[in-house]
PDB file of C-alpha atoms in Angstrom:
ATOM      1  CA  MET V   1      -4.025 -16.230 -20.629  1.00 32.00           C
ATOM      2  CA  CYS V   2      -4.998 -13.077 -18.741  1.00 47.00           C
ATOM      3  CA  ALA V   3      -2.965 -10.000 -19.610  1.00 49.00           C
ATOM      4  CA  THR V   4      -3.290  -6.259 -19.183  1.00 59.00           C
ATOM      5  CA  LYS V   5      -3.696  -4.073 -22.225  1.00 65.00           C
ATOM      6  CA  GLY V   6      -0.020  -3.130 -22.030  1.00 59.00           C
ATOM      7  CA  GLY V   7       1.309  -6.696 -21.700  1.00 80.00           C
ATOM      8  CA  PRO V   8       3.709  -7.791 -18.945  1.00 92.00           C
ATOM      9  CA  VAL V   9       4.161  -5.371 -16.036  1.00 96.00           C
ATOM     10  CA  ASP V  10       6.741  -4.757 -13.339  1.00 97.00           C
ATOM     11  CA  VAL V  11       4.187  -4.753 -10.511  1.00 98.00           C
ATOM     12  CA  LEU V  12       0.641  -6.007 -10.168  1.00 98.00           C
ATOM     13  CA  ALA V  13      -0.990  -4.467  -7.078  1.00 98.00           C
ATOM     14  CA  VAL V  14      -4.175  -6.085  -5.733  1.00 98.00           C
ATOM     15  CA  GLY V  15      -6.544  -4.576  -3.172  1.00 97.00           C
ATOM     16  CA  GLU V  16      -9.443  -2.253  -2.436  1.00 97.00           C
ATOM     17  CA  THR V  17      -9.430   1.401  -3.444  1.00 97.00           C
ATOM     18  CA  MET V  18     -12.045   3.761  -2.070  1.00 96.00           C
ATOM     19  CA  VAL V  19     -12.991   7.340  -2.836  1.00 96.00           C
ATOM     20  CA  VAL V  20     -11.521   9.742  -0.276  1.00 90.00           C
ATOM     21  CA  VAL V  21     -13.549  12.774   0.754  1.00 91.00           C
ATOM     22  CA  THR V  22     -11.189  15.364   2.221  1.00 85.00           C
ATOM     23  CA  PRO V  23     -11.671  19.049   3.104  1.00 84.00           C
ATOM     24  CA  GLU V  24      -9.778  21.517   0.923  1.00 81.00           C
ATOM     25  CA  ALA V  25      -6.677  23.207   2.328  1.00 70.00           C
ATOM     26  CA  GLY V  26      -6.551  21.054   5.455  1.00 66.00           C
ATOM     27  CA  GLY V  27      -9.892  22.259   6.823  1.00 75.00           C
ATOM     28  CA  ARG V  28     -12.131  20.333   9.201  1.00 82.00           C
ATOM     29  CA  LEU V  29     -14.933  17.931   8.319  1.00 81.00           C
ATOM     30  CA  VAL V  30     -17.716  20.420   9.086  1.00 81.00           C
ATOM     31  CA  SER V  31     -20.740  21.959   7.399  1.00 85.00           C
ATOM     32  CA  GLY V  32     -19.790  24.627   4.901  1.00 80.00           C
ATOM     33  CA  SER V  33     -16.355  23.199   4.056  1.00 81.00           C
ATOM     34  CA  ARG V  34     -15.328  22.559   0.468  1.00 87.00           C
ATOM     35  CA  TYR V  35     -14.318  18.981  -0.316  1.00 88.00           C
ATOM     36  CA  LEU V  36     -12.129  17.083  -2.770  1.00 87.00           C
ATOM     37  CA  LEU V  37     -12.804  13.590  -4.111  1.00 91.00           C
ATOM     38  CA  ARG V  38      -9.782  11.385  -4.794  1.00 89.00           C
ATOM     39  CA  PRO V  39      -9.003   7.660  -4.912  1.00 92.00           C
ATOM     40  CA  GLY V  40      -7.424   6.200  -1.777  1.00 90.00           C
ATOM     41  CA  GLY V  41      -6.157   2.667  -1.390  1.00 93.00           C
ATOM     42  CA  ALA V  42      -2.890   1.191  -0.133  1.00 94.00           C
ATOM     43  CA  GLU V  43      -2.162  -0.992  -3.144  1.00 97.00           C
ATOM     44  CA  SER V  44      -3.282   1.478  -5.808  1.00 96.00           C
ATOM     45  CA  ASN V  45      -1.188   4.165  -4.073  1.00 94.00           C
ATOM     46  CA  VAL V  46       1.852   1.934  -4.547  1.00 97.00           C
ATOM     47  CA  ALA V  47       0.944   1.263  -8.182  1.00 97.00           C
ATOM     48  CA  ALA V  48       0.402   4.962  -8.978  1.00 95.00           C
ATOM     49  CA  LEU V  49       3.653   6.058  -7.356  1.00 95.00           C
ATOM     50  CA  LEU V  50       5.609   3.300  -9.101  1.00 96.00           C
ATOM     51  CA  ALA V  51       4.117   4.423 -12.414  1.00 95.00           C
ATOM     52  CA  ARG V  52       5.292   7.973 -11.689  1.00 93.00           C
ATOM     53  CA  LEU V  53       8.752   6.602 -10.879  1.00 94.00           C
ATOM     54  CA  GLY V  54       8.956   5.061 -14.338  1.00 94.00           C
ATOM     55  CA  HIS V  55       7.732   1.479 -13.870  1.00 96.00           C
ATOM     56  CA  LYS V  56       4.964  -0.464 -15.583  1.00 97.00           C
ATOM     57  CA  ALA V  57       2.295  -0.887 -12.913  1.00 97.00           C
ATOM     58  CA  ALA V  58      -1.143  -2.495 -12.962  1.00 97.00           C
ATOM     59  CA  TRP V  59      -3.866  -2.561 -10.338  1.00 98.00           C
ATOM     60  CA  ALA V  60      -6.516  -5.280  -9.993  1.00 98.00           C
ATOM     61  CA  SER V  61      -9.620  -5.054  -7.821  1.00 98.00           C
ATOM     62  CA  ALA V  62     -13.414  -4.771  -7.914  1.00 98.00           C
ATOM     63  CA  LEU V  63     -15.325  -1.488  -8.074  1.00 98.00           C
ATOM     64  CA  GLY V  64     -18.998  -0.663  -8.112  1.00 98.00           C
ATOM     65  CA  ALA V  65     -20.616   0.121 -11.453  1.00 98.00           C
ATOM     66  CA  ASP V  66     -21.104   3.676 -10.220  1.00 97.00           C
ATOM     67  CA  PRO V  67     -19.660   7.180 -10.759  1.00 97.00           C
ATOM     68  CA  LEU V  68     -17.270   6.719  -7.819  1.00 97.00           C
ATOM     69  CA  GLY V  69     -15.803   3.662  -9.505  1.00 98.00           C
ATOM     70  CA  ASP V  70     -15.398   5.704 -12.689  1.00 98.00           C
ATOM     71  CA  LEU V  71     -13.566   8.376 -10.686  1.00 97.00           C
ATOM     72  CA  VAL V  72     -11.099   5.800  -9.315  1.00 97.00           C
ATOM     73  CA  LEU V  73     -10.364   4.345 -12.743  1.00 97.00           C
ATOM     74  CA  ASP V  74     -10.002   7.736 -14.430  1.00 97.00           C
ATOM     75  CA  ASP V  75      -7.589   9.001 -11.785  1.00 95.00           C
ATOM     76  CA  LEU V  76      -5.379   5.907 -11.764  1.00 96.00           C
ATOM     77  CA  GLU V  77      -5.237   5.825 -15.559  1.00 96.00           C
ATOM     78  CA  ARG V  78      -4.197   9.477 -15.500  1.00 94.00           C
ATOM     79  CA  HIS V  79      -1.258   8.487 -13.282  1.00 93.00           C
ATOM     80  CA  GLY V  80      -0.244   5.794 -15.777  1.00 95.00           C
ATOM     81  CA  VAL V  81      -1.627   2.709 -14.018  1.00 97.00           C
ATOM     82  CA  ASP V  82      -3.060  -0.122 -16.126  1.00 97.00           C
ATOM     83  CA  VAL V  83      -6.569  -0.838 -14.780  1.00 97.00           C
ATOM     84  CA  SER V  84      -7.758  -3.262 -17.458  1.00 96.00           C
ATOM     85  CA  LEU V  85      -8.060  -6.137 -14.951  1.00 97.00           C
ATOM     86  CA  VAL V  86     -10.524  -4.297 -12.690  1.00 98.00           C
ATOM     87  CA  ARG V  87     -13.917  -5.998 -12.336  1.00 97.00           C
ATOM     88  CA  ARG V  88     -17.050  -3.814 -12.106  1.00 98.00           C
ATOM     89  CA  ASP V  89     -19.809  -5.024  -9.780  1.00 97.00           C
ATOM     90  CA  GLY V  90     -23.394  -3.988 -10.511  1.00 96.00           C
ATOM     91  CA  GLN V  91     -24.679  -5.139  -7.112  1.00 96.00           C
ATOM     92  CA  ARG V  92     -22.125  -3.664  -4.673  1.00 97.00           C
ATOM     93  CA  PRO V  93     -20.872  -0.068  -4.388  1.00 97.00           C
ATOM     94  CA  THR V  94     -17.466   1.541  -4.465  1.00 98.00           C
ATOM     95  CA  ALA V  95     -16.443   2.256  -0.854  1.00 97.00           C
ATOM     96  CA  VAL V  96     -15.912   5.749   0.570  1.00 96.00           C
ATOM     97  CA  TYR V  97     -13.933   7.205   3.446  1.00 91.00           C
ATOM     98  CA  PHE V  98     -13.705  10.669   4.967  1.00 90.00           C
ATOM     99  CA  LYS V  99     -10.640  12.461   6.331  1.00 84.00           C
ATOM    100  CA  ASP V 100     -11.010  14.866   9.253  1.00 85.00           C
ATOM    101  CA  PRO V 101      -7.748  16.772   9.863  1.00 76.00           C
ATOM    102  CA  THR V 102      -7.463  17.870  13.511  1.00 74.00           C
ATOM    103  CA  PRO V 103      -4.692  19.644  15.470  1.00 71.00           C
ATOM    104  CA  THR V 104      -3.674  16.283  16.971  1.00 75.00           C
ATOM    105  CA  GLY V 105      -3.722  14.307  13.716  1.00 73.00           C
ATOM    106  CA  THR V 106      -6.018  13.188  10.936  1.00 76.00           C
ATOM    107  CA  ARG V 107      -8.998  11.027  11.880  1.00 83.00           C
ATOM    108  CA  VAL V 108     -10.443   8.721   9.236  1.00 84.00           C
ATOM    109  CA  TYR V 109     -14.022   7.423   8.912  1.00 89.00           C
ATOM    110  CA  TYR V 110     -14.637   4.404   6.674  1.00 90.00           C
ATOM    111  CA  TYR V 111     -17.839   3.407   4.880  1.00 92.00           C
ATOM    112  CA  ARG V 112     -16.788   0.201   3.169  1.00 90.00           C
ATOM    113  CA  GLY V 113     -19.091  -2.559   4.462  1.00 89.00           C
ATOM    114  CA  GLY V 114     -20.524  -4.595   1.584  1.00 94.00           C
ATOM    115  CA  SER V 115     -18.313  -2.890  -0.973  1.00 96.00           C
ATOM    116  CA  ALA V 116     -17.492  -4.410  -4.349  1.00 98.00           C
ATOM    117  CA  ALA V 117     -13.937  -5.158  -3.182  1.00 97.00           C
ATOM    118  CA  SER V 118     -15.202  -7.035  -0.112  1.00 96.00           C
ATOM    119  CA  ALA V 119     -16.424  -9.687  -2.561  1.00 97.00           C
ATOM    120  CA  ILE V 120     -13.028 -10.307  -4.190  1.00 97.00           C
ATOM    121  CA  SER V 121     -12.758 -14.102  -4.456  1.00 97.00           C
ATOM    122  CA  THR V 122     -10.205 -16.796  -5.107  1.00 97.00           C
ATOM    123  CA  ALA V 123     -11.647 -16.992  -8.637  1.00 96.00           C
ATOM    124  CA  ASP V 124     -10.606 -13.342  -9.119  1.00 97.00           C
ATOM    125  CA  ILE V 125      -7.138 -14.199  -7.816  1.00 96.00           C
ATOM    126  CA  VAL V 126      -6.774 -17.108 -10.232  1.00 95.00           C
ATOM    127  CA  HIS V 127      -7.743 -14.788 -13.085  1.00 95.00           C
ATOM    128  CA  TRP V 128      -5.457 -11.928 -12.033  1.00 95.00           C
ATOM    129  CA  SER V 129      -2.500 -14.164 -11.165  1.00 90.00           C
ATOM    130  CA  ALA V 130      -2.221 -15.163 -14.802  1.00 90.00           C
ATOM    131  CA  GLN V 131      -1.031 -11.603 -15.517  1.00 88.00           C
ATOM    132  CA  PRO V 132       2.730 -11.676 -16.254  1.00 92.00           C
ATOM    133  CA  ALA V 133       4.310  -9.506 -13.544  1.00 96.00           C
ATOM    134  CA  ARG V 134       7.762  -9.342 -12.007  1.00 96.00           C
ATOM    135  CA  LEU V 135       6.178  -9.073  -8.565  1.00 96.00           C
ATOM    136  CA  VAL V 136       2.743  -8.884  -6.939  1.00 97.00           C
ATOM    137  CA  HIS V 137       2.015  -6.389  -4.157  1.00 98.00           C
ATOM    138  CA  VAL V 138      -0.775  -6.797  -1.599  1.00 98.00           C
ATOM    139  CA  SER V 139      -1.481  -5.641   1.954  1.00 97.00           C
ATOM    140  CA  GLY V 140      -3.103  -6.947   5.106  1.00 97.00           C
ATOM    141  CA  ILE V 141      -6.043  -4.609   4.542  1.00 96.00           C
ATOM    142  CA  THR V 142      -7.450  -6.921   1.866  1.00 96.00           C
ATOM    143  CA  ALA V 143      -7.440  -9.863   4.264  1.00 96.00           C
ATOM    144  CA  ALA V 144      -9.535  -7.857   6.751  1.00 95.00           C
ATOM    145  CA  LEU V 145     -12.438  -6.950   4.460  1.00 94.00           C
ATOM    146  CA  SER V 146     -14.308 -10.282   4.648  1.00 94.00           C
ATOM    147  CA  GLU V 147     -13.788 -14.019   5.067  1.00 95.00           C
ATOM    148  CA  GLN V 148     -13.880 -14.272   1.286  1.00 96.00           C
ATOM    149  CA  THR V 149     -11.120 -11.707   0.772  1.00 97.00           C
ATOM    150  CA  ARG V 150      -9.061 -13.356   3.509  1.00 97.00           C
ATOM    151  CA  GLU V 151      -9.049 -16.630   1.607  1.00 97.00           C
ATOM    152  CA  ALA V 152      -8.362 -14.760  -1.611  1.00 97.00           C
ATOM    153  CA  THR V 153      -5.368 -13.021  -0.030  1.00 97.00           C
ATOM    154  CA  ARG V 154      -3.998 -16.349   1.201  1.00 97.00           C
ATOM    155  CA  ALA V 155      -4.385 -17.775  -2.309  1.00 96.00           C
ATOM    156  CA  LEU V 156      -2.549 -14.796  -3.802  1.00 96.00           C
ATOM    157  CA  VAL V 157       0.343 -14.859  -1.345  1.00 96.00           C
ATOM    158  CA  ARG V 158       0.828 -18.608  -1.637  1.00 94.00           C
ATOM    159  CA  GLY V 159       0.270 -18.846  -5.383  1.00 88.00           C
ATOM    160  CA  ALA V 160       2.030 -15.836  -6.910  1.00 81.00           C
ATOM    161  CA  GLY V 161       5.697 -15.856  -7.885  1.00 88.00           C
ATOM    162  CA  LEU V 162       7.422 -12.986  -6.063  1.00 96.00           C
ATOM    163  CA  VAL V 163       5.173 -11.420  -3.413  1.00 97.00           C
ATOM    164  CA  SER V 164       5.547  -8.044  -1.700  1.00 98.00           C
ATOM    165  CA  PHE V 165       3.353  -7.766   1.423  1.00 98.00           C
ATOM    166  CA  ASP V 166       2.701  -4.654   3.506  1.00 98.00           C
ATOM    167  CA  VAL V 167       1.265  -5.653   6.896  1.00 97.00           C
ATOM    168  CA  ASN V 168      -0.832  -2.451   7.026  1.00 95.00           C
ATOM    169  CA  HIS V 169      -2.755  -3.362  10.180  1.00 96.00           C
ATOM    170  CA  ARG V 170      -6.040  -1.447  10.472  1.00 91.00           C
ATOM    171  CA  PRO V 171      -7.427  -2.348  13.940  1.00 91.00           C
ATOM    172  CA  GLN V 172     -10.970  -1.133  13.160  1.00 88.00           C
ATOM    173  CA  LEU V 173     -11.290  -3.743  10.387  1.00 89.00           C
ATOM    174  CA  TRP V 174     -10.328  -6.762  12.504  1.00 90.00           C
ATOM    175  CA  HIS V 175     -12.124  -8.878  15.104  1.00 85.00           C
ATOM    176  CA  GLY V 176      -9.333 -10.274  17.259  1.00 84.00           C
ATOM    177  CA  ASP V 177      -7.471 -12.639  14.934  1.00 93.00           C
ATOM    178  CA  ALA V 178      -5.250 -10.085  13.181  1.00 96.00           C
ATOM    179  CA  PRO V 179      -1.955 -11.173  14.847  1.00 97.00           C
ATOM    180  CA  GLU V 180      -2.223 -14.779  13.669  1.00 97.00           C
ATOM    181  CA  VAL V 181      -3.550 -14.035  10.174  1.00 97.00           C
ATOM    182  CA  LEU V 182      -1.080 -11.244   9.413  1.00 98.00           C
ATOM    183  CA  LEU V 183       1.850 -13.252  10.771  1.00 98.00           C
ATOM    184  CA  ASP V 184       1.015 -16.192   8.496  1.00 98.00           C
ATOM    185  CA  LEU V 185       0.650 -13.935   5.447  1.00 98.00           C
ATOM    186  CA  ALA V 186       3.936 -12.172   6.184  1.00 98.00           C
ATOM    187  CA  GLN V 187       5.806 -15.436   6.682  1.00 98.00           C
ATOM    188  CA  ASP V 188       4.541 -16.700   3.310  1.00 97.00           C
ATOM    189  CA  SER V 189       5.730 -13.561   1.465  1.00 98.00           C
ATOM    190  CA  ASP V 190       9.101 -12.745  -0.107  1.00 98.00           C
ATOM    191  CA  ILE V 191       9.236  -9.023   0.721  1.00 98.00           C
ATOM    192  CA  VAL V 192       7.571  -7.637   3.862  1.00 98.00           C
ATOM    193  CA  PHE V 193       7.039  -4.041   5.037  1.00 98.00           C
ATOM    194  CA  VAL V 194       5.943  -3.386   8.618  1.00 98.00           C
ATOM    195  CA  GLY V 195       6.062  -0.453  11.037  1.00 96.00           C
ATOM    196  CA  ARG V 196       8.016  -0.977  14.258  1.00 96.00           C
ATOM    197  CA  ASP V 197       5.083   0.299  16.346  1.00 95.00           C
ATOM    198  CA  GLU V 198       2.661  -1.738  14.235  1.00 96.00           C
ATOM    199  CA  ALA V 199       4.648  -4.920  14.928  1.00 97.00           C
ATOM    200  CA  GLU V 200       4.752  -4.103  18.641  1.00 97.00           C
ATOM    201  CA  ARG V 201       0.986  -3.656  18.703  1.00 96.00           C
ATOM    202  CA  LEU V 202       0.410  -6.926  16.851  1.00 97.00           C
ATOM    203  CA  TRP V 203       3.098  -9.231  18.215  1.00 97.00           C
ATOM    204  CA  GLY V 204       4.733  -7.523  21.188  1.00 97.00           C
ATOM    205  CA  THR V 205       8.108  -7.069  19.482  1.00 97.00           C
ATOM    206  CA  ALA V 206      10.272  -4.279  20.862  1.00 94.00           C
ATOM    207  CA  ASP V 207      12.631  -3.396  18.014  1.00 96.00           C
ATOM    208  CA  ALA V 208      13.582  -4.242  14.437  1.00 97.00           C
ATOM    209  CA  GLU V 209      15.768  -7.150  15.496  1.00 97.00           C
ATOM    210  CA  SER V 210      12.979  -8.809  17.446  1.00 97.00           C
ATOM    211  CA  VAL V 211      10.658  -8.361  14.446  1.00 98.00           C
ATOM    212  CA  ARG V 212      13.235 -10.187  12.335  1.00 98.00           C
ATOM    213  CA  ALA V 213      13.505 -12.968  14.910  1.00 98.00           C
ATOM    214  CA  LEU V 214       9.745 -13.465  14.591  1.00 98.00           C
ATOM    215  CA  LEU V 215       9.486 -12.958  10.805  1.00 98.00           C
ATOM    216  CA  ASP V 216      12.378 -15.198   9.850  1.00 97.00           C
ATOM    217  CA  ARG V 217      11.145 -16.533   6.496  1.00 97.00           C
ATOM    218  CA  PRO V 218      10.777 -13.491   4.194  1.00 98.00           C
ATOM    219  CA  ARG V 219      13.857 -12.927   2.041  1.00 98.00           C
ATOM    220  CA  TYR V 220      13.545  -9.164   2.544  1.00 98.00           C
ATOM    221  CA  LEU V 221      12.089  -7.535   5.666  1.00 98.00           C
ATOM    222  CA  VAL V 222      11.839  -3.753   6.015  1.00 98.00           C
ATOM    223  CA  VAL V 223      10.946  -2.350   9.451  1.00 98.00           C
ATOM    224  CA  LYS V 224       9.947   1.326   9.405  1.00 95.00           C
ATOM    225  CA  ASP V 225      10.377   3.312  12.614  1.00 92.00           C
ATOM    226  CA  ALA V 226       8.419   6.479  11.727  1.00 85.00           C
ATOM    227  CA  ALA V 227      10.575   9.618  11.959  1.00 85.00           C
ATOM    228  CA  ILE V 228      13.638   7.729  13.218  1.00 91.00           C
ATOM    229  CA  GLU V 229      14.867   5.216  10.629  1.00 94.00           C
ATOM    230  CA  ALA V 230      14.140   2.245   8.422  1.00 95.00           C
ATOM    231  CA  VAL V 231      15.950  -1.058   8.945  1.00 97.00           C
ATOM    232  CA  SER V 232      16.096  -3.781   6.309  1.00 98.00           C
ATOM    233  CA  PHE V 233      17.138  -7.391   6.669  1.00 98.00           C
ATOM    234  CA  THR V 234      18.301  -8.812   3.347  1.00 97.00           C
ATOM    235  CA  PRO V 235      20.540 -11.578   1.964  1.00 96.00           C
ATOM    236  CA  THR V 236      23.410  -9.037   2.034  1.00 93.00           C
ATOM    237  CA  GLY V 237      22.959  -8.185   5.725  1.00 96.00           C
ATOM    238  CA  VAL V 238      21.272  -5.574   7.920  1.00 97.00           C
ATOM    239  CA  HIS V 239      20.968  -2.028   6.577  1.00 97.00           C
ATOM    240  CA  ARG V 240      19.789   1.169   8.288  1.00 96.00           C
ATOM    241  CA  ALA V 241      18.862   4.588   6.898  1.00 93.00           C
ATOM    242  CA  PRO V 242      17.657   7.588   8.937  1.00 91.00           C
ATOM    243  CA  SER V 243      14.305   9.123   8.066  1.00 86.00           C
ATOM    244  CA  ALA V 244      14.243  12.477   6.284  1.00 80.00           C
ATOM    245  CA  GLU V 245      13.252  15.604   8.197  1.00 80.00           C
ATOM    246  CA  VAL V 246       9.985  16.881   6.790  1.00 76.00           C
ATOM    247  CA  GLU V 247       7.135  19.239   7.642  1.00 75.00           C
ATOM    248  CA  VAL V 248       4.207  16.844   7.893  1.00 71.00           C
ATOM    249  CA  VAL V 249       0.866  17.830   6.361  1.00 68.00           C
ATOM    250  CA  ASP V 250      -0.832  14.414   6.484  1.00 66.00           C
ATOM    251  CA  VAL V 251       0.611  11.027   7.474  1.00 70.00           C
ATOM    252  CA  VAL V 252      -1.937   8.938   5.551  1.00 70.00           C
ATOM    253  CA  GLY V 253      -0.284   7.159   2.633  1.00 72.00           C
ATOM    254  CA  ALA V 254       3.314   7.603   3.810  1.00 83.00           C
ATOM    255  CA  GLY V 255       3.801   3.860   4.367  1.00 89.00           C
ATOM    256  CA  ASP V 256       2.555   3.094   0.860  1.00 93.00           C
ATOM    257  CA  ALA V 257       4.933   5.737  -0.489  1.00 92.00           C
ATOM    258  CA  PHE V 258       7.895   4.208   1.310  1.00 94.00           C
ATOM    259  CA  ALA V 259       7.030   0.795  -0.118  1.00 96.00           C
ATOM    260  CA  ALA V 260       6.807   2.276  -3.622  1.00 95.00           C
ATOM    261  CA  GLY V 261      10.206   3.929  -3.322  1.00 95.00           C
ATOM    262  CA  TRP V 262      11.883   0.791  -1.968  1.00 97.00           C
ATOM    263  CA  LEU V 263      10.240  -1.410  -4.614  1.00 98.00           C
ATOM    264  CA  SER V 264      11.389   0.980  -7.334  1.00 96.00           C
ATOM    265  CA  GLY V 265      14.965   0.492  -6.182  1.00 96.00           C
ATOM    266  CA  PHE V 266      14.434  -3.257  -5.990  1.00 97.00           C
ATOM    267  CA  LEU V 267      13.028  -3.431  -9.527  1.00 97.00           C
ATOM    268  CA  ASP V 268      15.984  -1.403 -10.826  1.00 95.00           C
ATOM    269  CA  ASP V 269      18.431  -3.643  -8.934  1.00 96.00           C
ATOM    270  CA  ARG V 270      19.765  -0.781  -6.799  1.00 95.00           C
ATOM    271  CA  ASP V 271      21.844  -1.486  -3.702  1.00 94.00           C
ATOM    272  CA  GLU V 272      19.988  -1.725  -0.407  1.00 96.00           C
ATOM    273  CA  THR V 273      21.043   1.689   0.925  1.00 94.00           C
ATOM    274  CA  THR V 274      19.694   3.301  -2.256  1.00 94.00           C
ATOM    275  CA  ARG V 275      16.402   1.399  -1.915  1.00 96.00           C
ATOM    276  CA  LEU V 276      15.950   2.715   1.626  1.00 96.00           C
ATOM    277  CA  ARG V 277      16.835   6.271   0.589  1.00 92.00           C
ATOM    278  CA  LEU V 278      14.314   6.118  -2.251  1.00 93.00           C
ATOM    279  CA  GLY V 279      11.705   4.871   0.203  1.00 93.00           C
ATOM    280  CA  HIS V 280      12.366   7.785   2.552  1.00 91.00           C
ATOM    281  CA  TYR V 281      12.324  10.306  -0.304  1.00 89.00           C
ATOM    282  CA  VAL V 282       8.962   9.209  -1.696  1.00 90.00           C
ATOM    283  CA  ALA V 283       7.461   8.970   1.804  1.00 87.00           C
ATOM    284  CA  ALA V 284       8.645  12.510   2.585  1.00 83.00           C
ATOM    285  CA  ARG V 285       6.991  13.901  -0.540  1.00 84.00           C
ATOM    286  CA  VAL V 286       3.666  12.280   0.428  1.00 78.00           C
ATOM    287  CA  LEU V 287       3.979  13.486   4.034  1.00 70.00           C
ATOM    288  CA  GLU V 288       4.206  17.029   2.646  1.00 71.00           C
ATOM    289  CA  SER V 289       1.035  16.521   0.575  1.00 68.00           C
ATOM    290  CA  PRO V 290      -2.611  16.751   1.730  1.00 62.00           C
ATOM    291  CA  SER V 291      -3.389  13.642  -0.355  1.00 62.00           C
ATOM    292  CA  ASP V 292      -2.046  10.076  -0.482  1.00 65.00           C
ATOM    293  CA  PHE V 293      -0.132  10.959  -3.646  1.00 68.00           C
ATOM    294  CA  ALA V 294       2.688  13.231  -4.787  1.00 70.00           C
ATOM    295  CA  ASP V 295       3.937  14.149  -8.257  1.00 74.00           C
ATOM    296  CA  LEU V 296       7.370  12.597  -8.711  1.00 76.00           C
ATOM    297  CA  PRO V 297      10.044  12.573 -11.404  1.00 71.00           C
ATOM    298  CA  PRO V 298      11.398   9.223 -12.623  1.00 77.00           C
ATOM    299  CA  ALA V 299      13.538   7.390 -10.070  1.00 76.00           C
ATOM    300  CA  GLY V 300      16.754   8.135 -11.976  1.00 77.00           C
ATOM    301  CA  GLU V 301      16.204  11.884 -11.617  1.00 79.00           C
ATOM    302  CA  ILE V 302      15.531  11.492  -7.879  1.00 81.00           C
ATOM    303  CA  LEU V 303      18.771   9.570  -7.395  1.00 76.00           C
ATOM    304  CA  ALA V 304      20.692  12.248  -9.281  1.00 76.00           C
ATOM    305  CA  ARG V 305      19.350  14.822  -6.802  1.00 77.00           C
ATOM    306  CA  LEU V 306      20.115  12.629  -3.810  1.00 73.00           C
TER     307      LEU V 306
END
């Protein structure tokens, strides 16, 4: 049986992580700037934040057998994430992306074609799915990397026990079939996170209620409406929580942070209002950070402050 070095975990997150190249102190992507190298990936962001919140988290993926892959592993281990399931690929590289902060928002440039993670297969999923975990977290990004990863994502969503799925639509990665593929994956999942504007772009839905009418099978559906509110549809009813006011430094990673906060509350069996408040709190801390990550105390300390 496959198992991480620390045994059973609360969350197993599966998906690609790249190395992020970002200018220091919010500068532009220009000659002469100083740059920072950090890991950046939706699923590993969730795993790292959950580890900071006090949960056992593991991340499974493929990385190149290169220094950038070493950087990713070292950083995630430093945050307390179990990375013992990660496969190293000697033929394909670790992917990279660049952030370019501008006055109108951060632009992102990806260099991920042919990456190690784009070759994640159903055989990998079979291997990783044997890891004892209370829930598995994945996003729609993985399904967009290649035909192979799309089939692997379907196998994971349909074969794992309790599945958390973040739609995470990245238009530049898709070739026209995103609405159908992402809808099927969401409908097959137990917990689904989606942005209200993201759902409108994909499926033409106008509000949280129309998203729920379309996504009627997930047991838990959380619709995030940016700076306005988050709305969840659960077995106990419909719940709403206003977003926190925050001075935004960088929006990248905020959706992953919200998912981590909500999942922390779910794993600790908190009530739904508390889950949403935790989601907003963690998202706000990441919005205030120039990276996809923020140092956090354990969830219990956060709730005491709230």
